[in-house]
Coordinates of C-alpha atoms and ligand atoms in Angstrom, one line a residue:
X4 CA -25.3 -20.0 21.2
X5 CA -26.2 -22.8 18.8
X6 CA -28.0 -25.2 20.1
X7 CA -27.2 -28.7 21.2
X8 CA -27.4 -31.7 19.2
X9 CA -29.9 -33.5 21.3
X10 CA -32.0 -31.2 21.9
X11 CA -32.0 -30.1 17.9
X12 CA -32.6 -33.4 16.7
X13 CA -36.3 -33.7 17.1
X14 CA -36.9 -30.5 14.9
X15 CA -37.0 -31.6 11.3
X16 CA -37.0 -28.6 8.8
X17 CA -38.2 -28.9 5.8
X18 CA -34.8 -29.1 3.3
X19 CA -34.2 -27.1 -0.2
X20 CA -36.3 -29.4 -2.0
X21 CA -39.6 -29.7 0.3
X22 CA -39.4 -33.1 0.6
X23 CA -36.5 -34.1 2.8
X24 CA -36.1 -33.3 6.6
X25 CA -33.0 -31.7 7.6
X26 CA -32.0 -31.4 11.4
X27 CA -30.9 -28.5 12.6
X28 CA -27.0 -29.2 14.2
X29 CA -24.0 -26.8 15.7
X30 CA -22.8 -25.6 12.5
X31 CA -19.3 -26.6 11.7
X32 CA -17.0 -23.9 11.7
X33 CA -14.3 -23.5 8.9
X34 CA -10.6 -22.3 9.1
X35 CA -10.0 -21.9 5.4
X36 CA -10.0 -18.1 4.6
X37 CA -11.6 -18.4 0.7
X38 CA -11.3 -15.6 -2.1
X39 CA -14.1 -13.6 -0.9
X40 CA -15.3 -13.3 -4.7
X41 CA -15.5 -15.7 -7.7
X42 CA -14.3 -14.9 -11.7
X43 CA -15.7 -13.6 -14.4
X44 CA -13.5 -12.7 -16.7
X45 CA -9.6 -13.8 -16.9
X46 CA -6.7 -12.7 -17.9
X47 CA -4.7 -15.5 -19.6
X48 CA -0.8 -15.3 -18.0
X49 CA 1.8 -16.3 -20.5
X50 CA 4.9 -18.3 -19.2
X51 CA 8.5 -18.1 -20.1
X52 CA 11.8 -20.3 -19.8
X53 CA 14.8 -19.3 -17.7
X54 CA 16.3 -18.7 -20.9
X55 CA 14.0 -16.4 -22.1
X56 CA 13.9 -14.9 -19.2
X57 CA 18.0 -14.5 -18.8
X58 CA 17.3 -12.6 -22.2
X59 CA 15.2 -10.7 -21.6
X60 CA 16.6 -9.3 -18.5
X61 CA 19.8 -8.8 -20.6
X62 CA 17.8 -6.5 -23.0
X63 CA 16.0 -4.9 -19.9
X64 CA 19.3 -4.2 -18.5
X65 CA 18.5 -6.5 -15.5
X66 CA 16.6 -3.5 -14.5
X67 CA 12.4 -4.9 -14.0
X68 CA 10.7 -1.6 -14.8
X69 CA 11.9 -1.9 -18.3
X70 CA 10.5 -5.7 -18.5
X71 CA 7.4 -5.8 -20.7
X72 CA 4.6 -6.7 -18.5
X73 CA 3.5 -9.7 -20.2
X74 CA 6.9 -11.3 -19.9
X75 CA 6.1 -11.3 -16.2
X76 CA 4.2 -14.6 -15.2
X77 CA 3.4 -13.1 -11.1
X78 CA 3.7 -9.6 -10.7
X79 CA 4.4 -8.1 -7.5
X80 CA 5.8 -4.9 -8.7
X81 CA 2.9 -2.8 -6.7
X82 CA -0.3 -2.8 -5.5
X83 CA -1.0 0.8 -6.6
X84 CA -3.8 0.6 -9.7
X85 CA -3.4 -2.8 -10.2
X86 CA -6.2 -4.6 -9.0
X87 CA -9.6 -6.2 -10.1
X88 CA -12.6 -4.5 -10.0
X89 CA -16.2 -5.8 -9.0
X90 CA -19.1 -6.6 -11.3
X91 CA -20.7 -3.4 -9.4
X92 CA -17.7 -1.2 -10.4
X93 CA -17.7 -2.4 -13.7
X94 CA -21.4 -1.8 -13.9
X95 CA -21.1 2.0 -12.2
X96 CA -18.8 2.8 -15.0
X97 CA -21.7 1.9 -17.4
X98 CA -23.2 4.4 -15.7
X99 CA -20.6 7.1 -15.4
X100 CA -22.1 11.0 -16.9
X101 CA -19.6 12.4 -18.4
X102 CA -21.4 16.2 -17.9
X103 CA -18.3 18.9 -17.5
X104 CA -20.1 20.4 -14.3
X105 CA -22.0 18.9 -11.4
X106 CA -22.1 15.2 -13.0
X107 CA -24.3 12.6 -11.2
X108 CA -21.6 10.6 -10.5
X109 CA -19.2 13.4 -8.8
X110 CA -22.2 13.9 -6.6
X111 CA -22.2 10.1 -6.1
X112 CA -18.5 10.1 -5.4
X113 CA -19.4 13.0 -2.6
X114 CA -21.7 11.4 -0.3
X115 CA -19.5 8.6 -0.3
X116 CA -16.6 9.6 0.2
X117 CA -18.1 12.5 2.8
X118 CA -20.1 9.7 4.6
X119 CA -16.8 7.9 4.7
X120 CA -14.9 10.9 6.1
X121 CA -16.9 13.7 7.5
X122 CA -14.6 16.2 5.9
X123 CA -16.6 19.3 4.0
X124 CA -14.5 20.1 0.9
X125 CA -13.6 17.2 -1.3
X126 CA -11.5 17.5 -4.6
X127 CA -11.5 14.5 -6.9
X128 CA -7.6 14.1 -8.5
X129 CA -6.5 12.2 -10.8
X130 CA -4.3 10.6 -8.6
X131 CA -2.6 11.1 -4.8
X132 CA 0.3 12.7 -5.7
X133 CA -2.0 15.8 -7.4
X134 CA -4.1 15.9 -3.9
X135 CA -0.4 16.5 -2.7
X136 CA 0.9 18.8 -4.9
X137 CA -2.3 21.0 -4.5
X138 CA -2.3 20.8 -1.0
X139 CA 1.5 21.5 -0.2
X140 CA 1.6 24.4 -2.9
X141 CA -1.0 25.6 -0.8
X142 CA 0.4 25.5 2.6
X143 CA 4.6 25.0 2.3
X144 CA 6.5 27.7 2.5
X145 CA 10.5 27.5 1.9
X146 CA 12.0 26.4 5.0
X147 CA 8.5 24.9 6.9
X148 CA 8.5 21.4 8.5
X149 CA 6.1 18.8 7.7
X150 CA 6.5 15.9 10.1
X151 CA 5.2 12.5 9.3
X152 CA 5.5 9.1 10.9
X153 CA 7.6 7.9 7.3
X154 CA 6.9 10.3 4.1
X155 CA 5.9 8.0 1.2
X156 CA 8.3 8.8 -1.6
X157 CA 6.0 11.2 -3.8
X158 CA 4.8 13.1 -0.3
X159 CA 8.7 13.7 0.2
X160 CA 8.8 14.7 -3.4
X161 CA 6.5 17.2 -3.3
X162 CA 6.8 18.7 -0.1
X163 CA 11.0 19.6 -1.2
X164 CA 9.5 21.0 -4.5
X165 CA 8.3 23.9 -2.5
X166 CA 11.4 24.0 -0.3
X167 CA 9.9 22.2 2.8
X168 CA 12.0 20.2 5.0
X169 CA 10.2 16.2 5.4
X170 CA 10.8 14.9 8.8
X171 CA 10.1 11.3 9.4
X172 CA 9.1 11.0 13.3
X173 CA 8.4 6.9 13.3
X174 CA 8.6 5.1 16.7
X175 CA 11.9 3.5 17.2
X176 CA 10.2 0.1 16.5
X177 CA 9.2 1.3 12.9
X178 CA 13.3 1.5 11.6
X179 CA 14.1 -1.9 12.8
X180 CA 13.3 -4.8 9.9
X181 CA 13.4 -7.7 13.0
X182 CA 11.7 -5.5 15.3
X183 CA 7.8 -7.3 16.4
X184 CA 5.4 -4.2 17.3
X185 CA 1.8 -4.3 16.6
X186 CA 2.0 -0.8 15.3
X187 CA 4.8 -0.2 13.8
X188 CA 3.9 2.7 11.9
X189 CA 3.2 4.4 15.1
X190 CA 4.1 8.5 15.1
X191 CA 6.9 9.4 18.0
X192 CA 4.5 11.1 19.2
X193 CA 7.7 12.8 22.1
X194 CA 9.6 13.4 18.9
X195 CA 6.8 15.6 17.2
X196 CA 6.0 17.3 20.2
X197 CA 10.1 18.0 20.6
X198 CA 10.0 19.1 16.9
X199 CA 7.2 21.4 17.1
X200 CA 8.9 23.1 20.0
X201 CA 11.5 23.5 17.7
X202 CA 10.3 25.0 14.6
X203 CA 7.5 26.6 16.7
X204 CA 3.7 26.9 14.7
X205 CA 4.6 29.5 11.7
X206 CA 7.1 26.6 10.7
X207 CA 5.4 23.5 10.7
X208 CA 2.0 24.5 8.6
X209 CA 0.9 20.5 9.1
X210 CA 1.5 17.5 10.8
X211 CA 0.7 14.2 8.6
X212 CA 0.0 10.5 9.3
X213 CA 0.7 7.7 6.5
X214 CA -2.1 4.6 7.6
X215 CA -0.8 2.4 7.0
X216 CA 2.9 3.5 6.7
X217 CA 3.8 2.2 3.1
X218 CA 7.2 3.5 3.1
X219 CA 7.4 1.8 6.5
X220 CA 6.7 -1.9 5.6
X221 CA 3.1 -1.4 5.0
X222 CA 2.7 -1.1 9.1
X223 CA -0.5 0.5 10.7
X224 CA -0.9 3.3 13.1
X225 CA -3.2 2.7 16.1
X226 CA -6.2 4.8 16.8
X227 CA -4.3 5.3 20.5
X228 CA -1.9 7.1 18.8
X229 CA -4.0 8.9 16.2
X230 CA -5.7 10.6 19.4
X231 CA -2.2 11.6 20.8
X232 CA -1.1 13.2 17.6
X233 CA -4.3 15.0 17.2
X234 CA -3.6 16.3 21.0
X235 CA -0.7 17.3 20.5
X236 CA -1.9 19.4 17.1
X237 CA -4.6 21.0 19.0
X238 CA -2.3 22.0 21.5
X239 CA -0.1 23.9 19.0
X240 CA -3.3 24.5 17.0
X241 CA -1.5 22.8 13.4
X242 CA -4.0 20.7 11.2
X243 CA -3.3 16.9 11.3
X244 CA -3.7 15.5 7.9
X245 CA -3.6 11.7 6.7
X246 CA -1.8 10.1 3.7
X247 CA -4.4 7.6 3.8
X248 CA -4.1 5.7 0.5
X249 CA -4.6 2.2 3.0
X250 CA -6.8 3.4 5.4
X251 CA -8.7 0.1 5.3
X252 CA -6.2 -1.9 6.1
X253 CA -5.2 0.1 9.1
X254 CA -8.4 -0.2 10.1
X255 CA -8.4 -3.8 10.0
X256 CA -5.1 -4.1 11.9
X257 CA -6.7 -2.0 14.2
X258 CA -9.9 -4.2 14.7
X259 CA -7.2 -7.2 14.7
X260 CA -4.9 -5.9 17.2
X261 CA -5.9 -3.2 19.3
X262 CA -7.6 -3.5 22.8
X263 CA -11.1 -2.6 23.3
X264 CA -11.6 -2.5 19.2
X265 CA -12.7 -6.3 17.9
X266 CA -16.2 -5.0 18.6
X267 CA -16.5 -2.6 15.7
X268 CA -16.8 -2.6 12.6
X269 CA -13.6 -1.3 10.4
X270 CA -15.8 1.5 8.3
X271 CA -16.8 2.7 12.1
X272 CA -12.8 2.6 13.0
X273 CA -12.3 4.2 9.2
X274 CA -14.5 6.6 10.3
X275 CA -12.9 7.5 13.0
X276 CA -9.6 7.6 11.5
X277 CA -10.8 10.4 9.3
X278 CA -12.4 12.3 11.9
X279 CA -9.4 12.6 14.4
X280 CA -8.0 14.3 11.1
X281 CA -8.6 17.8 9.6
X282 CA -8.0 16.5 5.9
X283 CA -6.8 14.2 4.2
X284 CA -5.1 13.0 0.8
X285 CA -5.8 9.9 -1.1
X286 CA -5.2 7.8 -3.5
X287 CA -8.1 5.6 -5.1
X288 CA -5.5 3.3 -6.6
X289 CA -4.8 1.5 -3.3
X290 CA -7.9 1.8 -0.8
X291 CA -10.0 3.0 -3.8
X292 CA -10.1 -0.1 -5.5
X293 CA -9.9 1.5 -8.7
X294 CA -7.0 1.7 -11.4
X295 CA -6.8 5.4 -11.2
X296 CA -7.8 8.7 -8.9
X297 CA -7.7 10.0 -6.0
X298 CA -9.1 13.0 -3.8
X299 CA -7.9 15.6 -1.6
X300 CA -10.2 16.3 1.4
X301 CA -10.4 18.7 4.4
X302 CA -12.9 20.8 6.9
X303 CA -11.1 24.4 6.2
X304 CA -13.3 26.5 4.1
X305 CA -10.6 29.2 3.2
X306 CA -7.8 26.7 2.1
X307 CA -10.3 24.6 0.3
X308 CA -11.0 27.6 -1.5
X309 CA -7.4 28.1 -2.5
X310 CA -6.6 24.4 -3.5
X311 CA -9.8 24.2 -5.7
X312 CA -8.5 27.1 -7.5
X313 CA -4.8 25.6 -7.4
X314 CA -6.7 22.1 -9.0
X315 CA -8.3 23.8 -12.0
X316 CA -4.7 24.9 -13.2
X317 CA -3.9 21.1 -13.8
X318 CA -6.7 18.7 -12.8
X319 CA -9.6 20.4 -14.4
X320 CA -13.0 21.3 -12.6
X321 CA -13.1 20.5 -9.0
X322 CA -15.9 18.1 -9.8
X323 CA -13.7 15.9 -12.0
X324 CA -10.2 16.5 -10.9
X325 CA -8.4 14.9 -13.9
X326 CA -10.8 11.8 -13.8
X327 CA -13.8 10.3 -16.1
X328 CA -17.2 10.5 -14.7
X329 CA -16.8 6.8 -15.0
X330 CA -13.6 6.5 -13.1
X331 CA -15.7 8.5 -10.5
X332 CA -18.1 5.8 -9.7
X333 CA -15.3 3.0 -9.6
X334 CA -14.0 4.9 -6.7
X335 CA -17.2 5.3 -5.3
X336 CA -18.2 1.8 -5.4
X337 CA -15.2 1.0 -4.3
X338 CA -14.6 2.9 -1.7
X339 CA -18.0 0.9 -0.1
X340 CA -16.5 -2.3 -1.3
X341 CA -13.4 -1.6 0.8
X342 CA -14.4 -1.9 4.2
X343 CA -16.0 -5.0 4.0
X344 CA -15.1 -7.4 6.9
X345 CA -14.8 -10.1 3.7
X346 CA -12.6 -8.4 1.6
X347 CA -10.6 -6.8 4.8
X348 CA -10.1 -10.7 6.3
X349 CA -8.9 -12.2 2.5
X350 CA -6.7 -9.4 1.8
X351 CA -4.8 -9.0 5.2
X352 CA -4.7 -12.7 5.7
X353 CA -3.3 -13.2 2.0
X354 CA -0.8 -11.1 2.8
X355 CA 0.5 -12.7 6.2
X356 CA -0.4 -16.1 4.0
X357 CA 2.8 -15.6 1.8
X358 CA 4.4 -13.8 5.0
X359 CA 4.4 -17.0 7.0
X360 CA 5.4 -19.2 4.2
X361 CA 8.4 -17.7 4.1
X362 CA 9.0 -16.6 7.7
X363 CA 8.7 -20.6 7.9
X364 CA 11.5 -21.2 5.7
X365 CA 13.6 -18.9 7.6
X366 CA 13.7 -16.0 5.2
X367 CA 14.7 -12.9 7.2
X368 CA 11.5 -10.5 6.6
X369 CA 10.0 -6.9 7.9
X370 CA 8.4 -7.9 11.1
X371 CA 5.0 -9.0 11.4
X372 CA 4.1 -8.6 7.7
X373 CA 2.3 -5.7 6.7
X374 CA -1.6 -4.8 4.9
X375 CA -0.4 -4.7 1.4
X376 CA 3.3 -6.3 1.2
X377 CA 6.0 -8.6 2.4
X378 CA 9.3 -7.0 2.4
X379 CA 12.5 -9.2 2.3
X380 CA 15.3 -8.4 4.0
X381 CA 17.9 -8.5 1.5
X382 CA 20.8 -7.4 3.1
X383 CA 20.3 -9.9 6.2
X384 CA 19.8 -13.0 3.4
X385 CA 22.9 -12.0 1.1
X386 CA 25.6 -10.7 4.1
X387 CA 28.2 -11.3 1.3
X388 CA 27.0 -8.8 -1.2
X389 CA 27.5 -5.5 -0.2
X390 CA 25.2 -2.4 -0.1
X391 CA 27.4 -1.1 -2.9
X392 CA 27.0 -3.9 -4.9
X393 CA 22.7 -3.5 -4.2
X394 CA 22.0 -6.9 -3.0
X395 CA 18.2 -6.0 -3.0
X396 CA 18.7 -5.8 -6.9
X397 CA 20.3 -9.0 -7.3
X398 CA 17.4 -10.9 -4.8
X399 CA 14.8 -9.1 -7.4
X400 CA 16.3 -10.0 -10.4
X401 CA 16.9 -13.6 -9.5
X402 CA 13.0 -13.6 -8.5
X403 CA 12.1 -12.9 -11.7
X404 CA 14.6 -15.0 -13.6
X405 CA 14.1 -18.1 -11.5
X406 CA 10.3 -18.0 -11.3
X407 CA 9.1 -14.7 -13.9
X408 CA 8.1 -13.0 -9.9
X409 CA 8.5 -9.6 -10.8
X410 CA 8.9 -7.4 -7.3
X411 CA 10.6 -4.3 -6.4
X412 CA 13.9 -3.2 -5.0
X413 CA 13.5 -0.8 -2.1
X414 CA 17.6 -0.2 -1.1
X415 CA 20.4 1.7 -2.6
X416 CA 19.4 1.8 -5.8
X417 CA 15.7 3.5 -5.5
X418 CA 17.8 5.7 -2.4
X419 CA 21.3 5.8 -2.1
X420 CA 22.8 9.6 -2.6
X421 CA 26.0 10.0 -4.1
X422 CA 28.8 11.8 -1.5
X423 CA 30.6 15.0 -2.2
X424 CA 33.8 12.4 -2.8
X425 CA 31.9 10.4 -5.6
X426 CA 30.8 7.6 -3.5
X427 CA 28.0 6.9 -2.6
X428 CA 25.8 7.0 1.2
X429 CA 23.5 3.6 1.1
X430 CA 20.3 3.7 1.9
X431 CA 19.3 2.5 5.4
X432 CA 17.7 -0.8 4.8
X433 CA 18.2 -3.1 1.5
X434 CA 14.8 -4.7 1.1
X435 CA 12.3 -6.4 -1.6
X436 CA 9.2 -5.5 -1.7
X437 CA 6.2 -8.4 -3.0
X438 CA 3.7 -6.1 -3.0
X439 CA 0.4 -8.1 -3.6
X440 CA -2.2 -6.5 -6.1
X441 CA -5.9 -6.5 -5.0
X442 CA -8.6 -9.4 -5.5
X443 CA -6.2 -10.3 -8.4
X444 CA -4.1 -13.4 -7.7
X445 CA -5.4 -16.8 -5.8
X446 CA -3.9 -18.9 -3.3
X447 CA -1.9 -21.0 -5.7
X448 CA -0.5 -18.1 -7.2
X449 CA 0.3 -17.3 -3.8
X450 CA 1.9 -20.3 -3.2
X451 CA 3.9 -20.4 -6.2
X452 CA 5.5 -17.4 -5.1
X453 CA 6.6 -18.4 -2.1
X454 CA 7.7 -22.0 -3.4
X455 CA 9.9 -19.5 -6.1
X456 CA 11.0 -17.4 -2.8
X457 CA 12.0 -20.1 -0.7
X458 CA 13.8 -21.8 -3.9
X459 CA 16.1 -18.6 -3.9
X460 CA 16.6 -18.1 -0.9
X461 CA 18.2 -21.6 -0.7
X462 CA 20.8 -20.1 -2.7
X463 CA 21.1 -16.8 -1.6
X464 CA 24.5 -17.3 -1.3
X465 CA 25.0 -18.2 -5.0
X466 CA 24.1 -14.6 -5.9
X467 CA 26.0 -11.9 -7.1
X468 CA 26.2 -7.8 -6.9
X469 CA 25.4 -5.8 -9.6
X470 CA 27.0 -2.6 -11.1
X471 CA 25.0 -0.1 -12.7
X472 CA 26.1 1.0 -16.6
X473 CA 23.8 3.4 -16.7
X474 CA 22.5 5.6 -14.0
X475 CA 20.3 8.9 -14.6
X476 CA 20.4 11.6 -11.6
X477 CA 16.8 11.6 -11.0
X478 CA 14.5 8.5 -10.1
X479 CA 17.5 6.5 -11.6
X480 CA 15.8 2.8 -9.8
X481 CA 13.1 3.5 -13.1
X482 CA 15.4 3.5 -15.8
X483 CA 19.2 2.7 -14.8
X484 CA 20.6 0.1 -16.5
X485 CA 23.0 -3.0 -14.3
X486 CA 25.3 -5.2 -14.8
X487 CA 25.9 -8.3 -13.0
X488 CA 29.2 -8.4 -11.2
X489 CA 30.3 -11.8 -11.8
X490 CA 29.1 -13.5 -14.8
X491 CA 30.5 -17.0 -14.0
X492 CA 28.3 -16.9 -10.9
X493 CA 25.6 -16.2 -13.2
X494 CA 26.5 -19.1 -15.3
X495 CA 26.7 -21.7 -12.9
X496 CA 23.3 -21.1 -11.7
X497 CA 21.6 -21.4 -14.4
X498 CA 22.7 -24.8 -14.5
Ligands
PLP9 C1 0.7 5.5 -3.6 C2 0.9 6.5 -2.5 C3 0.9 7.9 -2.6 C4 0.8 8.5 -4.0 O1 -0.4 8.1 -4.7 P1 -0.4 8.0 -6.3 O2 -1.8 7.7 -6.7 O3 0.6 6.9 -6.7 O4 0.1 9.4 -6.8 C5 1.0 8.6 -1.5 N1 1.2 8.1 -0.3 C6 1.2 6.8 -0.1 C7 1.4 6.3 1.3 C8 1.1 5.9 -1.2 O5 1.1 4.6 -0.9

């Protein structure tokens, strides 16, 4: 307890300087959250007009992947690889050894990462997506079930490239934008039991967890039901792996928000995370605080064996998986960096920051805002375009060409499926997704956002649908090409 004024008073301390006495009083306490972190090297941004940006967009085909980055003044595209590292990462990478086999820094890169998780066998990648190739080419046969609370997009990807069938198995809660749950990302865990009964064990050769569920809204998974799901996997003895790319920030949600937690620290929750689990994959450009890698982890001797071979065919040797020696001890450092209750506070609270700025301006959003994002709800802000006309795209593309905010449509056009009649099923939800990078933007880049946001929104109903002109069959949302529906629209608001 700090002690009272009065009684303080008569204790002079000697101050900084030797010379002057300084009391000792109840500290003050502080509500402002600060950047956890100072700079030391910038990264001039270059700004554009409207008009350069309406030109831009024409020659980009109003489609934002095909924008040249630095024609983007705030970009919220993702948070995967994109953000700053520390003075100690930069500084490990001085000391990266580049040696082919058995490299200081992959046995660096070991202890933390096995101190971190507890699993045996870790394989370095040179990104997620290889931990899940490996791994499913490993264990999915044509016609096997993988449930998952929500597969991320490259987990689905994979998992139908060996003929497996992805089930998503989120709790009710998770599929409604407006819905407020704590947990959101929460595994069914009735559902999985109901599936499992289904397909039976020789069918289902894994059960995963996404923490925090990016696909989702960026919503964590409690450690309640992390211990149901890993009941119900010993019961029909399947491994539980995580997706754990934001393992972090679930386990600062769950420090936030779960009873009987605020005690710990979030690498002890982390810790546990990874040890209710029997693997895991990751990817070091989210949680790993580094621009690239990733790993691919778990306890079973006999499959590790199999996946290491699998991993030299494309990654390399399984002490580099794909990566520098250098990139090695960015993840490494990283991965100690990540847990910090600092960091954790600044970068959840950032998040919600933006959240509630625009929750306050009556912006319909994915409820409560998530560890790494804040997802508009497009179709809820423009009712009068139509999923066919991809209103997500036209709230994107007005983001960027009102304020140079480059985010990401997550709707019809990164998921709609064409019908057998030539028409086309929309996706469920039409959302866009500010996606904030890590220890990279400040407040009042923050708050610019949100003041470009709110702006927008305020004439949502201004906007018009797009058309696409150009539209490959496969991941079209990265290089279709649009056209705006109505161009007189267009014209009067740039007025
Ligand atoms: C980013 C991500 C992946 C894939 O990782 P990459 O490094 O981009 O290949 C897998 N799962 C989730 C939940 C992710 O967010």
């Amino acid at each position: 307890m700090p002690p009272r004024h009065e009684e303080s008073r008569a204790i002079p301390l000697r101050g900084p300087d030797g010379v002057r006495p300084m009391h000792r009083v109840r500290p003050l306490e502080f509500q402002t959250i600060i950047e956890p972190f100072r700079i030391k090297s910038v990264e001039p941004l270059r700004f554009t007009t409207v008009d350069e940006r309406e030109q831009l967009l024409g020659r980009a085909g109003y489609n934002l992947f095909h924008l040249r980055a630095e024609d983007v003044l705030i970009d919220l595209l993702t948070d995967s690889g994109t953000g700053a590292m520390s003075t100690e990462q930069w500084a490990g990478m001085m000391r990266g050894d580049e040696s082919y086999a058995g490299s200081r820094s992959y046995l660096r890169f070991l202890e933390v990462v096995q101190e971190l998780t507890g699993f045996e066998h870790i394989l370095p990648t040179h990104q997620g997506r290889a931990a899940e190739r490996i791994l499913f080419g490993e264990v999915v046969r044509p016609g096997h079930v993988v449930p998952n609370n929500t597969h991320f997009d490259t987990t689905r990807a994979n998992i139908e490239h060996f003929a497996g069938l992805p089930a998503d198995l989120v709790i009710p809660e998770g599929m409604r934008p407006s819905d407020e749950h704590p947990f959101k990302g929460n595994v069914d865990v009735e559902r999985l039991e109901q599936s499992l009964r289904e397909h039976g064990r020789e069918r289902v050769p894994l059960v995963m967890v996404t923490v925090t569920n990016n696909s989702g809204g960026g919503q964590p998974v409690s450690l309640e039901n992390l211990r149901a799901v890993r009941r119900v996997c010993d019961r029909w003895g399947v491994p539980l792996f995580l997706d754990a790319c934001r393992f972090a920030e679930n386990a600062w949600f769950i420090k936030q928000r779960e009873p009987g937690q605020s005690h710990r620290s979030p690498r002890d929750i982390a810790r546990e995370m990874f040890r209710l689990a029997d693997g895991a994959t990751f990817s070091a450009k989210k949680d790993g605080l580094a621009n690239i890698g990733g790993f691919l982890a778990m306890n079973d001797e006999a499959l590790a064996e199999r996946c290491r071979n699998n991993l030299i065919l494309t990654e390399g040797f399984p002490s580099y998986g794909g990566l520098a020696g250098y990139d090695l001890e960015a993840i490494a450092q990283g991965l100690r960096e990540v847990t910090e209750e600092d960091y954790l506070r600044y970068r959840v609270r950032g998040v919600e920051y933006l959240w509630e700025k625009l929750d306050a301006a009556g912006i319909p959003l994915v409820r409560p805002a998530g560890g790494h994002a804040v997802y508009v709800d497009a179709k809820a802000l423009l009712p009068h375009v139509p999923p066919e006309q991809y209103p997500a795209q036209s709230l994107a593309v007005e983001l960027y060409r009102a304020g140079g905010v480059r985010s990401v449509e997550i709707g019809s056009v990164m998921f709609g499926r064409p019908r057998p009649d030539g028409t086309e099923e929309p996706a469920p939800m039409e959302l866009v997704r500010l996606a904030i990078p890590r220890r990279v933007y400040t407040q009042s880049h923050i708050d610019y956002v949100a003041e470009v946001a709110v702006a927008v929104a305020d004439r949502a109903r201004e906007l018009r649908g797009y058309r696409f002109t150009e539209a490959p069959r496969v991941l079209r949302h990265f290089s279709a090409r649009f056209e705006p529906l109505a161009t007189q629209a267009a014209e009067c608001l740039s007025g």
